[in-house]
Amino acid sequence: MNLYELTVQDTEKIALSDLLFSDENLAALTQIIKEHRYLEELKKYNLNVDNKILLHGHSGCGKTSTAKAIAAALNKNIVIINLSTLINARIGETSRNVKAIFDKASRENAVLFLDEFDQIGKSRDSDDKDVGEMRRLVNTIIQLIDYFPDNSLLICATNHYHTIDTALLRRFQIRLPFEMPDEDQLNTYYDTLLTTFPVHLQQITRKYNISYAETKDYIHTLMKKQIIEELENSNI
């Protein structure tokens, strides 16, 4: 299996300002970006930048978009890994594939984004059917993280924080929780998305207690329905 098959091809550009964050997360992400912009200056004082970040929390709340925004802000290539493809590889190949991916990101000074990190970072004390293989994989990942260069960034995301091996968790200098948006945050997101559509289509029933991704899907489904209805009526 080659590296092209293991990576997700995604050229979408997202700005940090396009996303909604808690004050704490925005401050932490802004600091990370600033550190990497001034990496060489900080090295003169023997100050290491934070380049290992874990984003955890509910699905659809912006973890993948955040990784893309960091890469865009630093003008870095982002290497997005399809971990389901990685894990489904023949037993014994997984560690080798993981190393090849880390090597690629290091060579390119890229942002390496591993989604669903719990799939390859499960606790070595878990009751996984192949405990020996999992232990070897986690040991490999720990070594790769420890030697990951400062001028690249490792960003991992998980919806299952508590299943990840504690030794792996300690490797991340920054761990940011991504919570479900509250009503005010969703209203802001609704307002932003709806402004791209005609005013007379914007008066929709708003759903709450859903993620940002679910909100976007909901709006797009409604808008497509309304636009098609208008087109069909105009042809009568």
Short mmCIF file of C-alpha atoms in Angstrom, two decimals:
data_model
loop_
_atom_site.label_atom_id
_atom_site.label_comp_id
_atom_site.label_asym_id
_atom_site.label_seq_id
_atom_site.Cartn_x
_atom_site.Cartn_y
_atom_site.Cartn_z
CA MET A 1 0.00 0.00 0.00
CA ASN A 2 1.53 3.35 -1.06
CA LEU A 3 1.35 6.71 0.71
CA TYR A 4 -1.12 8.12 -1.80
CA GLU A 5 -3.64 5.43 -0.84
CA LEU A 6 -3.19 6.23 2.86
CA THR A 7 -3.76 9.99 2.56
CA VAL A 8 -6.97 11.91 2.03
CA GLN A 9 -6.73 14.33 -0.89
CA ASP A 10 -8.28 17.60 0.33
CA THR A 11 -7.39 21.07 -1.00
CA GLU A 12 -10.04 23.02 0.92
CA LYS A 13 -8.64 26.24 2.41
CA ILE A 14 -10.13 27.39 5.72
CA ALA A 15 -9.19 30.49 7.71
CA LEU A 16 -9.17 30.43 11.50
CA SER A 17 -11.51 33.45 11.40
CA ASP A 18 -14.09 31.32 9.56
CA LEU A 19 -14.48 29.05 12.59
CA LEU A 20 -16.09 29.46 16.01
CA PHE A 21 -14.13 28.62 19.17
CA SER A 22 -14.32 29.01 22.90
CA ASP A 23 -12.15 31.88 24.16
CA GLU A 24 -9.71 29.37 25.64
CA ASN A 25 -9.32 27.37 22.44
CA LEU A 26 -8.93 30.48 20.28
CA ALA A 27 -6.20 31.82 22.57
CA ALA A 28 -4.35 28.48 22.50
CA LEU A 29 -4.58 28.13 18.70
CA THR A 30 -3.49 31.72 18.13
CA GLN A 31 -0.46 31.14 20.36
CA ILE A 32 0.47 27.96 18.47
CA ILE A 33 0.39 29.79 15.14
CA LYS A 34 2.48 32.67 16.49
CA GLU A 35 5.08 30.29 17.92
CA HIS A 36 5.56 28.61 14.56
CA ARG A 37 5.79 31.92 12.73
CA TYR A 38 8.64 32.92 15.06
CA LEU A 39 10.14 29.45 15.40
CA GLU A 40 13.71 30.40 14.46
CA GLU A 41 13.75 33.42 16.77
CA LEU A 42 12.50 31.31 19.69
CA LYS A 43 15.15 28.66 19.03
CA LYS A 44 17.85 31.26 19.68
CA TYR A 45 16.67 31.23 23.29
CA ASN A 46 16.44 27.43 23.41
CA LEU A 47 12.64 27.66 23.53
CA ASN A 48 10.81 24.76 21.94
CA VAL A 49 7.52 25.42 20.16
CA ASP A 50 4.43 23.35 20.87
CA ASN A 51 3.82 21.15 17.84
CA LYS A 52 1.86 18.18 19.17
CA ILE A 53 -1.84 18.96 19.55
CA LEU A 54 -4.78 16.74 20.49
CA LEU A 55 -8.30 17.89 19.64
CA HIS A 56 -10.97 15.89 21.42
CA GLY A 57 -14.72 15.99 21.76
CA HIS A 58 -18.00 15.57 19.94
CA SER A 59 -18.05 14.71 16.24
CA GLY A 60 -18.84 17.55 13.85
CA CYS A 61 -17.61 20.35 16.12
CA GLY A 62 -14.71 21.56 13.99
CA LYS A 63 -11.66 19.43 14.73
CA THR A 64 -10.80 18.69 11.10
CA SER A 65 -11.54 22.27 10.03
CA THR A 66 -9.26 23.51 12.80
CA ALA A 67 -6.34 21.42 11.51
CA LYS A 68 -6.90 22.77 7.99
CA ALA A 69 -7.05 26.35 9.31
CA ILE A 70 -3.75 25.97 11.19
CA ALA A 71 -2.08 24.63 8.04
CA ALA A 72 -3.49 27.52 5.98
CA ALA A 73 -2.39 30.12 8.55
CA LEU A 74 1.18 28.77 8.43
CA ASN A 75 1.13 28.20 4.66
CA LYS A 76 1.97 24.54 5.21
CA ASN A 77 0.85 21.47 3.35
CA ILE A 78 -1.54 19.29 5.36
CA VAL A 79 -1.25 15.52 5.27
CA ILE A 80 -4.61 14.01 6.22
CA ILE A 81 -4.57 10.32 7.00
CA ASN A 82 -7.37 7.87 6.38
CA LEU A 83 -6.86 5.77 9.51
CA SER A 84 -9.54 3.26 8.55
CA THR A 85 -7.45 2.41 5.48
CA LEU A 86 -4.35 2.25 7.63
CA ILE A 87 -5.84 -0.12 10.20
CA ASN A 88 -7.36 -2.37 7.55
CA ALA A 89 -3.93 -3.03 6.11
CA ARG A 90 -2.51 -6.53 6.55
CA ILE A 91 -1.56 -7.23 10.15
CA GLY A 92 2.05 -6.27 10.79
CA GLU A 93 2.09 -3.52 8.15
CA THR A 94 0.41 -0.87 10.29
CA SER A 95 3.53 0.27 12.17
CA ARG A 96 5.50 0.50 8.93
CA ASN A 97 2.74 2.57 7.31
CA VAL A 98 2.56 4.91 10.30
CA LYS A 99 6.34 5.48 10.15
CA ALA A 100 6.16 6.24 6.40
CA ILE A 101 3.44 8.82 7.04
CA PHE A 102 5.42 10.55 9.81
CA ASP A 103 8.51 10.56 7.57
CA LYS A 104 6.53 12.19 4.76
CA ALA A 105 5.23 14.96 7.05
CA SER A 106 8.73 15.54 8.43
CA ARG A 107 10.30 15.83 4.98
CA GLU A 108 7.67 18.34 3.87
CA ASN A 109 7.64 20.35 7.14
CA ALA A 110 3.91 19.72 6.96
CA VAL A 111 0.92 19.53 9.26
CA LEU A 112 0.16 15.87 9.87
CA PHE A 113 -3.49 15.36 10.79
CA LEU A 114 -4.57 11.99 12.19
CA ASP A 115 -8.32 11.78 12.62
CA GLU A 116 -9.96 9.12 14.81
CA PHE A 117 -6.64 8.82 16.61
CA ASP A 118 -8.13 6.35 19.09
CA GLN A 119 -8.04 3.72 16.32
CA ILE A 120 -4.25 3.53 16.51
CA GLY A 121 -3.65 4.96 19.98
CA LYS A 122 -5.76 2.68 22.18
CA SER A 123 -4.56 1.95 25.67
CA ARG A 124 -2.13 -0.94 25.87
CA ASP A 125 -4.25 -2.19 28.79
CA SER A 126 -7.35 -2.53 26.58
CA ASP A 127 -9.04 -5.85 25.89
CA ASP A 128 -8.30 -5.60 22.19
CA LYS A 129 -8.26 -9.00 20.50
CA ASP A 130 -4.66 -8.44 19.41
CA VAL A 131 -3.06 -6.86 22.47
CA GLY A 132 0.47 -7.65 21.31
CA GLU A 133 0.01 -5.88 17.99
CA MET A 134 -1.60 -2.87 19.70
CA ARG A 135 1.27 -2.58 22.16
CA ARG A 136 3.82 -2.64 19.36
CA LEU A 137 1.86 -0.02 17.43
CA VAL A 138 1.54 2.32 20.43
CA ASN A 139 5.26 1.93 21.19
CA THR A 140 6.06 2.85 17.57
CA ILE A 141 3.82 5.93 17.70
CA ILE A 142 5.39 7.10 20.98
CA GLN A 143 8.85 6.95 19.40
CA LEU A 144 7.68 8.76 16.25
CA ILE A 145 6.04 11.53 18.27
CA ASP A 146 9.12 11.96 20.46
CA TYR A 147 11.32 12.54 17.39
CA PHE A 148 8.83 14.57 15.36
CA PRO A 149 10.64 17.77 14.24
CA ASP A 150 9.71 21.22 15.58
CA ASN A 151 9.06 22.71 12.15
CA SER A 152 6.24 20.23 11.49
CA LEU A 153 2.98 19.93 13.42
CA LEU A 154 1.19 16.81 14.56
CA ILE A 155 -2.53 17.32 15.11
CA CYS A 156 -4.62 14.36 16.24
CA ALA A 157 -8.36 14.23 16.75
CA THR A 158 -10.55 11.82 18.67
CA ASN A 159 -14.12 11.45 19.88
CA HIS A 160 -12.94 8.90 22.48
CA TYR A 161 -10.34 10.67 24.60
CA HIS A 162 -10.42 8.21 27.49
CA THR A 163 -9.54 5.17 25.36
CA ILE A 164 -6.15 6.59 24.35
CA ASP A 165 -3.04 5.27 26.04
CA THR A 166 -1.91 7.57 28.87
CA ALA A 167 1.71 7.54 27.68
CA LEU A 168 0.50 8.87 24.32
CA LEU A 169 -1.64 11.55 25.95
CA ARG A 170 1.41 12.87 27.82
CA ARG A 171 3.19 13.48 24.48
CA PHE A 172 0.71 16.19 23.49
CA GLN A 173 1.70 19.61 24.80
CA ILE A 174 -1.74 21.02 23.92
CA ARG A 175 -5.04 19.19 24.49
CA LEU A 176 -8.15 21.12 23.46
CA PRO A 177 -11.75 20.04 24.13
CA PHE A 178 -14.31 20.66 21.39
CA GLU A 179 -17.76 20.86 22.98
CA MET A 180 -21.20 20.93 21.39
CA PRO A 181 -22.11 24.56 20.53
CA ASP A 182 -24.62 26.36 22.72
CA GLU A 183 -27.64 28.28 21.38
CA ASP A 184 -25.78 31.60 21.00
CA GLN A 185 -22.90 29.96 19.12
CA LEU A 186 -25.30 28.17 16.81
CA ASN A 187 -27.22 31.39 16.13
CA THR A 188 -23.96 33.04 15.11
CA TYR A 189 -23.20 30.10 12.83
CA TYR A 190 -26.70 30.15 11.35
CA ASP A 191 -26.38 33.89 10.65
CA THR A 192 -23.03 33.39 8.92
CA LEU A 193 -24.20 30.55 6.68
CA LEU A 194 -27.59 32.06 5.81
CA THR A 195 -26.15 35.37 4.58
CA THR A 196 -24.95 33.63 1.41
CA PHE A 197 -28.57 32.93 0.38
CA PRO A 198 -31.38 35.30 -0.74
CA VAL A 199 -33.06 37.13 2.15
CA HIS A 200 -36.47 35.62 1.51
CA LEU A 201 -35.01 32.13 1.98
CA GLN A 202 -33.31 32.87 5.28
CA GLN A 203 -36.36 32.65 7.53
CA ILE A 204 -36.04 29.03 8.56
CA THR A 205 -36.83 27.09 11.70
CA ARG A 206 -33.57 26.76 13.57
CA LYS A 207 -32.54 23.51 15.20
CA TYR A 208 -30.43 23.42 18.37
CA ASN A 209 -28.53 20.81 20.35
CA ILE A 210 -26.75 19.78 17.16
CA SER A 211 -23.15 20.11 15.97
CA TYR A 212 -21.77 22.66 13.50
CA ALA A 213 -21.54 19.97 10.83
CA GLU A 214 -25.15 18.95 11.42
CA THR A 215 -26.22 22.60 11.26
CA LYS A 216 -24.48 23.09 7.91
CA ASP A 217 -26.05 19.93 6.49
CA TYR A 218 -29.49 21.02 7.74
CA ILE A 219 -29.22 24.46 6.12
CA HIS A 220 -27.94 23.11 2.83
CA THR A 221 -30.73 20.52 2.66
CA LEU A 222 -33.38 23.18 3.29
CA MET A 223 -31.88 25.63 0.83
CA LYS A 224 -31.67 23.07 -1.95
CA LYS A 225 -35.31 22.16 -1.39
CA GLN A 226 -36.46 25.79 -1.40
CA ILE A 227 -34.41 26.79 -4.45
CA ILE A 228 -35.63 23.80 -6.47
CA GLU A 229 -39.25 24.54 -5.51
CA GLU A 230 -38.85 28.13 -6.68
CA LEU A 231 -37.34 27.00 -9.97
CA GLU A 232 -40.09 24.49 -10.58
CA ASN A 233 -42.82 27.02 -9.76
CA SER A 234 -41.28 29.58 -12.10
CA ASN A 235 -41.56 27.09 -14.97
CA ILE A 236 -45.27 26.44 -14.46
#
